[in-house]
Short mmCIF file of C-alpha atoms and ligand atoms in Angstrom, two decimals:
data_model
loop_
_atom_site.label_atom_id
_atom_site.label_comp_id
_atom_site.label_asym_id
_atom_site.label_seq_id
_atom_site.Cartn_x
_atom_site.Cartn_y
_atom_site.Cartn_z
CA MET H 1 -0.31 -2.52 -3.80
CA SER H 2 -3.40 -3.29 -1.63
CA ALA H 3 -3.16 -5.21 1.64
CA VAL H 4 -2.95 -8.85 1.64
CA ARG H 5 -6.32 -9.86 3.52
CA GLU H 6 -5.42 -13.12 4.66
CA PHE H 7 -2.48 -11.70 6.83
CA LEU H 8 -4.38 -8.82 8.22
CA PHE H 9 -5.29 -8.86 12.16
CA GLY H 10 -8.19 -7.44 13.49
CA LEU H 11 -7.69 -5.84 16.82
CA SER H 12 -11.57 -5.62 17.83
CA GLY H 13 -12.61 -8.10 20.51
CA LYS H 14 -8.94 -8.86 21.31
CA SER H 15 -7.34 -8.70 24.54
CA LEU H 16 -3.82 -7.85 24.55
CA PRO H 17 -1.43 -9.62 26.90
CA GLN H 18 0.34 -7.50 29.67
CA SER H 19 3.66 -8.82 28.34
CA GLY H 20 5.22 -11.82 26.29
CA ASN H 21 8.70 -13.15 26.15
CA TYR H 22 9.48 -15.54 23.13
CA ALA H 23 12.69 -16.82 21.79
CA TRP H 24 13.47 -18.58 18.25
CA LYS H 25 16.46 -19.74 16.70
CA SER H 26 16.38 -19.16 12.77
CA PRO H 27 18.87 -20.16 10.24
CA SER H 28 20.51 -18.69 7.20
CA ASN H 29 19.62 -20.11 3.90
CA ILE H 30 21.86 -20.47 0.52
CA ALA H 31 19.95 -20.21 -2.58
CA LEU H 32 20.79 -22.54 -5.39
CA VAL H 33 18.35 -20.77 -7.83
CA LYS H 34 19.06 -16.95 -7.26
CA TYR H 35 16.69 -14.26 -6.57
CA TRP H 36 18.08 -10.93 -8.04
CA GLY H 37 15.61 -8.12 -8.91
CA LYS H 38 12.36 -7.53 -7.18
CA SER H 39 9.55 -4.95 -7.44
CA GLU H 40 7.56 -3.37 -4.45
CA PRO H 41 6.59 -4.56 -2.07
CA GLN H 42 9.41 -7.11 -2.00
CA ILE H 43 7.98 -9.02 -5.00
CA PRO H 44 10.63 -11.20 -6.70
CA LYS H 45 11.06 -10.95 -10.44
CA ASN H 46 11.65 -14.79 -10.62
CA ALA H 47 11.23 -17.88 -8.27
CA SER H 48 14.14 -18.76 -6.25
CA LEU H 49 14.89 -21.97 -4.54
CA SER H 50 17.52 -22.59 -1.12
CA PHE H 51 18.73 -25.09 1.14
CA THR H 52 17.83 -24.02 4.86
CA LEU H 53 20.98 -24.09 6.62
CA SER H 54 21.64 -25.26 10.44
CA GLN H 55 24.83 -24.19 12.10
CA SER H 56 24.45 -20.64 10.89
CA HIS H 57 21.66 -19.23 12.54
CA THR H 58 20.34 -16.42 14.85
CA ALA H 59 18.97 -16.83 18.21
CA THR H 60 16.67 -14.11 19.22
CA ARG H 61 14.58 -13.35 22.42
CA ILE H 62 12.08 -10.53 22.18
CA CYS H 63 10.10 -9.30 25.73
CA PHE H 64 6.97 -7.55 24.58
CA GLU H 65 5.96 -4.99 27.49
CA LYS H 66 2.47 -3.33 27.42
CA LYS H 67 2.88 0.55 27.27
CA THR H 68 0.58 3.10 28.85
CA VAL H 69 -1.44 5.11 26.22
CA SER H 70 0.64 8.12 26.82
CA GLU H 71 3.92 6.30 26.60
CA GLU H 72 6.34 6.44 23.50
CA SER H 73 7.00 2.73 22.26
CA ARG H 74 10.60 1.69 23.05
CA LEU H 75 12.67 -0.35 20.87
CA GLU H 76 16.05 -1.78 21.94
CA ILE H 77 18.18 -4.19 20.28
CA PHE H 78 20.71 -5.86 22.00
CA LEU H 79 23.52 -8.13 20.29
CA ASP H 80 25.38 -10.33 22.66
CA GLY H 81 24.09 -8.32 25.29
CA ILE H 82 25.16 -5.17 24.17
CA LEU H 83 22.87 -2.37 23.09
CA LYS H 84 23.04 -1.90 19.43
CA GLU H 85 21.90 1.73 18.34
CA ALA H 86 23.13 1.26 14.83
CA PHE H 87 20.50 -1.77 14.44
CA ARG H 88 17.64 0.35 15.33
CA PRO H 89 16.69 1.95 12.07
CA LYS H 90 16.54 -1.32 10.11
CA VAL H 91 14.39 -3.05 12.72
CA ALA H 92 12.14 -0.03 13.30
CA GLY H 93 11.96 0.14 9.36
CA PHE H 94 10.82 -3.57 9.19
CA ILE H 95 8.33 -2.99 12.27
CA GLU H 96 6.78 0.06 10.64
CA ARG H 97 6.81 -1.87 7.27
CA ILE H 98 4.63 -4.92 8.69
CA ASN H 99 2.69 -2.45 10.82
CA GLU H 100 -0.67 -2.97 9.01
CA TYR H 101 -0.41 -6.82 9.34
CA VAL H 102 0.46 -6.75 13.42
CA PRO H 103 -1.09 -3.66 14.58
CA TYR H 104 -0.80 -4.92 18.17
CA LEU H 105 2.60 -4.14 18.44
CA ASN H 106 1.93 -0.43 18.60
CA PHE H 107 0.79 -1.13 22.24
CA TYR H 108 4.15 -2.52 23.22
CA HIS H 109 7.69 -1.62 24.31
CA ILE H 110 10.05 -4.19 22.44
CA ASN H 111 13.23 -5.43 23.84
CA ILE H 112 15.21 -7.69 21.52
CA HIS H 113 18.15 -9.85 22.47
CA THR H 114 20.06 -11.41 19.68
CA HIS H 115 22.93 -13.60 19.25
CA ASN H 116 24.43 -15.07 15.77
CA THR H 117 26.42 -18.11 15.92
CA PHE H 118 28.43 -16.97 12.90
CA PRO H 119 30.74 -14.00 13.33
CA HIS H 120 29.23 -10.56 12.67
CA SER H 121 31.83 -9.70 10.05
CA SER H 122 31.98 -12.95 8.36
CA GLY H 123 30.34 -11.70 5.26
CA ILE H 124 27.45 -14.07 5.78
CA ALA H 125 24.32 -11.88 5.65
CA SER H 126 22.56 -11.97 8.97
CA SER H 127 19.21 -10.30 7.52
CA ALA H 128 17.81 -13.51 6.80
CA SER H 129 18.18 -15.39 10.10
CA GLY H 130 17.77 -12.16 12.04
CA LEU H 131 14.54 -11.07 10.56
CA SER H 132 12.91 -14.55 10.16
CA ALA H 133 13.78 -14.80 13.94
CA ILE H 134 11.89 -11.51 14.66
CA ALA H 135 8.97 -12.20 12.63
CA LEU H 136 8.59 -15.84 14.34
CA CYS H 137 8.92 -14.05 17.94
CA ILE H 138 6.10 -11.79 16.69
CA MET H 139 4.26 -14.38 15.33
CA SER H 140 4.45 -16.10 18.79
CA LEU H 141 2.80 -13.02 20.47
CA GLU H 142 -0.07 -13.10 17.90
CA LYS H 143 -0.76 -16.79 18.64
CA GLU H 144 -1.18 -15.56 22.46
CA MET H 145 -4.09 -13.47 20.99
CA ASN H 146 -5.39 -16.06 18.25
CA PRO H 147 -4.75 -19.44 20.06
CA GLY H 148 -6.45 -21.32 17.44
CA MET H 149 -4.24 -20.59 14.84
CA SER H 150 -2.84 -23.33 12.84
CA GLU H 151 0.81 -24.29 12.70
CA SER H 152 0.71 -23.69 8.73
CA PHE H 153 -0.68 -20.40 9.00
CA PHE H 154 1.73 -19.36 11.70
CA LYS H 155 4.78 -20.44 9.48
CA GLN H 156 3.11 -18.67 6.32
CA LYS H 157 2.50 -15.45 8.11
CA ALA H 158 5.94 -15.65 9.89
CA SER H 159 7.50 -16.13 6.23
CA PHE H 160 5.20 -13.34 4.93
CA LEU H 161 6.40 -10.77 7.42
CA ALA H 162 10.23 -11.90 7.25
CA ARG H 163 9.97 -11.13 3.44
CA LEU H 164 8.73 -8.06 3.96
CA GLY H 165 12.14 -7.08 5.95
CA SER H 166 14.54 -9.04 3.60
CA GLY H 167 13.21 -10.96 0.67
CA SER H 168 15.26 -14.22 1.15
CA ALA H 169 14.55 -14.42 4.91
CA CYS H 170 11.08 -15.75 3.99
CA ARG H 171 13.04 -18.97 2.91
CA SER H 172 14.50 -19.36 6.46
CA ILE H 173 11.37 -20.47 8.32
CA GLU H 174 11.11 -24.04 7.21
CA GLY H 175 13.63 -26.54 5.49
CA GLU H 176 15.38 -28.33 4.08
CA ILE H 177 14.37 -27.16 0.56
CA VAL H 178 12.29 -23.96 0.18
CA VAL H 179 10.94 -22.08 -2.82
CA TRP H 180 9.80 -18.55 -2.95
CA GLY H 181 8.19 -17.06 -5.74
CA LYS H 182 5.14 -18.22 -8.01
CA HIS H 183 6.19 -21.03 -10.23
CA GLU H 184 4.19 -23.29 -12.35
CA SER H 185 5.98 -26.28 -11.34
CA VAL H 186 5.67 -25.82 -7.69
CA LYS H 187 2.10 -26.30 -6.19
CA LYS H 188 1.26 -23.41 -3.62
CA SER H 189 4.26 -21.51 -4.74
CA SER H 190 3.63 -17.71 -3.86
CA ASP H 191 5.53 -14.64 -4.26
CA LEU H 192 4.33 -13.62 -0.86
CA PHE H 193 6.07 -16.29 1.28
CA GLY H 194 8.51 -19.50 1.15
CA VAL H 195 6.66 -22.74 0.70
CA LYS H 196 8.83 -26.04 1.58
CA ILE H 197 9.16 -28.72 -0.83
CA THR H 198 8.27 -31.99 0.65
CA GLU H 199 7.69 -34.50 -2.26
CA ASP H 200 10.15 -36.69 -3.65
CA ILE H 201 13.35 -35.37 -2.50
CA HIS H 202 16.29 -37.93 -3.22
CA PRO H 203 17.92 -38.91 0.04
CA VAL H 204 21.25 -37.69 -1.11
CA PHE H 205 20.18 -34.05 -0.53
CA HIS H 206 19.37 -34.73 3.11
CA HIS H 207 21.83 -33.09 5.25
CA PHE H 208 23.68 -31.78 2.21
CA GLN H 209 26.97 -30.22 3.22
CA ASP H 210 27.78 -26.51 2.78
CA THR H 211 31.18 -25.64 3.70
CA ILE H 212 31.24 -21.85 3.52
CA LEU H 213 34.69 -20.62 2.91
CA LEU H 214 35.43 -16.96 4.32
CA VAL H 215 37.19 -15.32 1.60
CA ASP H 216 36.47 -11.93 2.47
CA GLU H 217 35.31 -10.99 6.01
CA GLY H 218 34.78 -7.50 5.45
CA GLU H 219 31.22 -5.86 5.01
CA LYS H 220 29.86 -5.96 1.72
CA GLU H 221 30.60 -3.08 -0.61
CA VAL H 222 27.32 -3.16 -2.41
CA SER H 223 24.19 -3.96 -0.65
CA SER H 224 21.72 -6.52 -2.02
CA SER H 225 19.14 -3.81 -2.18
CA LEU H 226 21.33 -1.71 -4.32
CA GLY H 227 21.86 -4.73 -6.46
CA HIS H 228 18.14 -5.53 -6.68
CA ASN H 229 17.55 -2.01 -7.93
CA LEU H 230 20.28 -2.27 -10.48
CA MET H 231 18.30 -4.90 -12.30
CA ILE H 232 15.70 -2.52 -13.17
CA GLY H 233 16.47 -1.35 -16.79
CA HIS H 234 19.36 -3.96 -16.83
CA PRO H 235 19.93 -5.06 -20.32
CA TYR H 236 19.98 -8.73 -19.47
CA ALA H 237 17.20 -8.59 -16.86
CA GLU H 238 14.34 -10.06 -18.68
CA GLU H 239 16.35 -13.09 -20.03
CA ARG H 240 17.80 -13.53 -16.60
CA PHE H 241 14.38 -13.76 -14.91
CA LYS H 242 13.55 -16.50 -17.68
CA GLN H 243 16.59 -18.32 -16.87
CA ALA H 244 16.12 -18.59 -13.21
CA ASN H 245 12.67 -20.07 -13.59
CA GLU H 246 13.81 -22.46 -16.46
CA ASN H 247 16.62 -23.54 -13.90
CA LEU H 248 14.38 -23.92 -11.33
CA LYS H 249 11.99 -26.13 -13.53
CA LYS H 250 15.26 -28.12 -14.55
CA LEU H 251 16.24 -28.53 -10.73
CA LEU H 252 13.03 -30.01 -9.48
CA PRO H 253 13.53 -33.60 -11.09
CA VAL H 254 17.13 -33.33 -10.41
CA LEU H 255 16.23 -33.01 -6.42
CA SER H 256 14.02 -35.96 -6.85
CA SER H 257 16.33 -38.16 -8.97
CA GLY H 258 19.51 -37.25 -7.32
CA ASN H 259 21.56 -36.70 -10.42
CA LEU H 260 24.32 -34.83 -8.76
CA ASN H 261 26.13 -34.25 -12.30
CA GLU H 262 23.15 -32.12 -13.52
CA PHE H 263 22.68 -30.61 -10.05
CA ASN H 264 26.32 -29.31 -10.05
CA ARG H 265 25.95 -27.79 -13.62
CA ILE H 266 22.72 -26.05 -12.57
CA VAL H 267 23.93 -24.53 -9.43
CA GLU H 268 27.01 -23.26 -10.53
CA SER H 269 25.65 -21.56 -13.72
CA GLU H 270 23.06 -19.91 -11.20
CA ALA H 271 26.14 -18.55 -9.25
CA LEU H 272 27.75 -17.44 -12.14
CA SER H 273 24.80 -15.63 -13.69
CA LEU H 274 24.06 -13.80 -10.37
CA HIS H 275 27.54 -12.35 -10.54
CA ALA H 276 27.47 -11.81 -14.21
CA MET H 277 24.46 -9.47 -13.62
CA MET H 278 26.57 -7.41 -11.15
CA LEU H 279 29.68 -7.20 -13.83
CA THR H 280 27.22 -5.96 -16.42
CA SER H 281 24.92 -3.46 -14.38
CA GLN H 282 25.33 0.16 -14.64
CA PRO H 283 27.08 0.87 -12.46
CA SER H 284 28.89 -2.41 -12.91
CA PHE H 285 30.40 -3.76 -9.34
CA ILE H 286 32.30 -7.05 -8.66
CA LEU H 287 31.93 -8.72 -5.31
CA MET H 288 34.32 -11.59 -6.21
CA LYS H 289 38.04 -11.50 -5.05
CA PRO H 290 40.76 -12.95 -6.72
CA ASN H 291 40.90 -15.81 -4.26
CA THR H 292 37.03 -16.42 -4.93
CA LEU H 293 38.00 -17.59 -8.56
CA GLU H 294 41.28 -19.37 -7.53
CA ILE H 295 38.81 -21.31 -5.27
CA ILE H 296 36.47 -22.05 -8.30
CA GLU H 297 39.12 -23.35 -10.30
CA LYS H 298 40.46 -25.31 -7.61
CA ILE H 299 36.89 -27.31 -7.04
CA ARG H 300 36.40 -27.91 -10.64
CA ALA H 301 40.11 -29.23 -10.85
CA PHE H 302 39.38 -31.40 -7.94
CA ARG H 303 36.13 -32.66 -9.36
CA LYS H 304 37.60 -33.68 -12.43
CA ARG H 305 40.62 -35.55 -10.79
CA SER H 306 38.79 -37.06 -7.93
CA GLN H 307 35.53 -37.77 -9.90
CA LEU H 308 33.67 -36.85 -6.80
CA ASP H 309 30.40 -34.76 -6.60
CA LEU H 310 30.95 -31.14 -5.15
CA CYS H 311 30.08 -28.01 -6.76
CA PHE H 312 30.19 -24.09 -5.44
CA THR H 313 27.75 -21.33 -5.29
CA LEU H 314 28.17 -17.75 -4.34
CA ASP H 315 26.14 -15.32 -2.49
CA ALA H 316 26.04 -11.58 -3.00
CA GLY H 317 29.93 -11.51 -1.79
CA ALA H 318 32.97 -13.02 -2.26
CA ASN H 319 32.55 -16.14 0.07
CA VAL H 320 32.22 -19.44 -1.54
CA HIS H 321 29.84 -22.29 -0.59
CA VAL H 322 31.21 -25.64 -1.31
CA LEU H 323 28.13 -28.00 -1.57
CA TYR H 324 28.50 -31.86 -1.32
CA PRO H 325 26.55 -34.75 -0.25
CA LYS H 326 27.11 -36.36 3.44
CA LYS H 327 28.73 -39.44 2.01
CA ASN H 328 31.51 -37.30 0.77
CA THR H 329 32.46 -35.38 3.52
CA GLU H 330 35.89 -36.98 4.41
CA PRO H 331 37.56 -36.63 1.10
CA VAL H 332 36.06 -33.32 0.31
CA LYS H 333 36.94 -32.00 3.90
CA ALA H 334 40.67 -33.16 3.29
CA PHE H 335 40.72 -31.18 0.10
CA ILE H 336 39.25 -28.37 1.65
CA ILE H 337 41.85 -28.13 4.51
CA SER H 338 44.72 -28.53 2.23
CA GLU H 339 43.82 -26.32 -0.87
CA LEU H 340 40.98 -24.08 0.01
CA ALA H 341 41.43 -23.08 3.80
CA PRO H 342 44.65 -21.12 2.85
CA LEU H 343 42.81 -19.11 0.22
CA CYS H 344 40.41 -17.83 3.20
CA GLN H 345 40.90 -14.96 5.29
CA ASN H 346 42.80 -16.17 8.36
CA ASN H 347 42.15 -19.78 7.18
CA LYS H 348 38.35 -19.62 8.32
CA TYR H 349 35.39 -21.53 7.01
CA ILE H 350 32.26 -22.71 8.64
CA MET H 351 30.92 -26.51 8.03
CA ASP H 352 27.09 -26.44 7.82
CA GLU H 353 24.61 -28.79 6.13
CA SER H 354 20.76 -28.24 5.11
CA GLY H 355 18.29 -28.38 8.08
CA PRO H 356 14.88 -28.46 9.01
CA GLY H 357 14.45 -24.68 9.73
CA ALA H 358 13.55 -22.45 12.63
CA ALA H 359 12.71 -23.74 16.09
CA GLN H 360 11.32 -22.13 19.19
CA ILE H 361 13.62 -22.01 22.28
CA PHE H 362 12.09 -22.55 25.50
CA GLU H 363 13.52 -21.60 29.04
CA GLY H 364 16.19 -24.14 29.74
CA SER H 365 16.63 -25.34 26.06
CA SER H 366 19.25 -23.69 23.75
O1 PMV L 1 17.26 -11.15 0.60
P1 PMV L 1 18.08 -10.23 -0.08
O2 PMV L 1 17.55 -8.85 -0.35
O3 PMV L 1 19.40 -9.93 0.73
O4 PMV L 1 18.73 -10.78 -1.43
C1 PMV L 1 19.39 -11.82 -1.38
C2 PMV L 1 20.06 -12.28 -2.91
C3 PMV L 1 21.20 -13.20 -2.99
O5 PMV L 1 21.45 -13.94 -1.70
C4 PMV L 1 22.26 -12.90 -3.74
C5 PMV L 1 20.28 -14.26 -3.69
C6 PMV L 1 19.22 -15.12 -2.71
O6 PMV L 1 18.31 -15.57 -3.55
O7 PMV L 1 19.61 -15.39 -1.64
#
């Protein structure tokens, strides 16, 4: 595929700063309409929609140091102050992949310090928050060379770059609700970057609660890139892509009307369809654990008996996200503590909620 011209960067006539030091914190996100299946280069087969989270995020500082012509570029990544050789191939691959859009990086040594607010082994993917934070730091360096850049271009290109690292990472730049993938019902939607939904969001969806139940803290058995690839030639692929786009179309009026009944129905159906794709791919794989199913049953039983609005969604893993409006926090939290936490590994869960997206960290702020 040919390069996307609007995001190319011409080096001629630009003076590169001697060094730069930028920090961003970028959140994870949880898809309500799922992206599962792509074509090169990270073009989604259907549009997806997510809540941007706030508590689960990655804080990343990057120091760029201009190198001499004869020097090899250095890339070092530290997690909580410890050098992580194991992270190098993924980050180096990302930098390589975005090279034509950020050619200035070839002139720098890159030193990355990163910290996740969620445990590394929690089963929460750190790729969305981690790669979007890196993309934002790179954009801060680019802004130094192009100070007139608009804020919207800054965010759009950050989302574009993050997408080339990990698809869903492009939905982590802004909040509270982001769509990625061209969709007839979302103005300016694009396969290349996420767009924030601004119009007509019912107040019930502000600070929407997401309690992440850590059912299995182990590393995922099947990576999401492998899972995406298994959608190639999948017998249900075309219907699934159609279903996701239809669900997104149905969800938009629900997001403005605040019809939580319909919200719960669509969101749960999306989660189960995602896992149905895994169950029916060749080879098949199962990421849910027995406790995932038990939690789902308990959520449905509690909803019926309490008449409270709450629902579940799943990522590509065994953990369960319990979604509910802020006003229901007290009774739902009591239910989670008494009935769901015992089904989590070491009783662990994370209380999170939808939030505004990434933010720059300045010296002295956190
Ligand atoms: O961004 P990736 O390649 O890790 O894929 C993410 C896939 C899901 O989390 C399962 C769904 C989604 O839309 O986030």
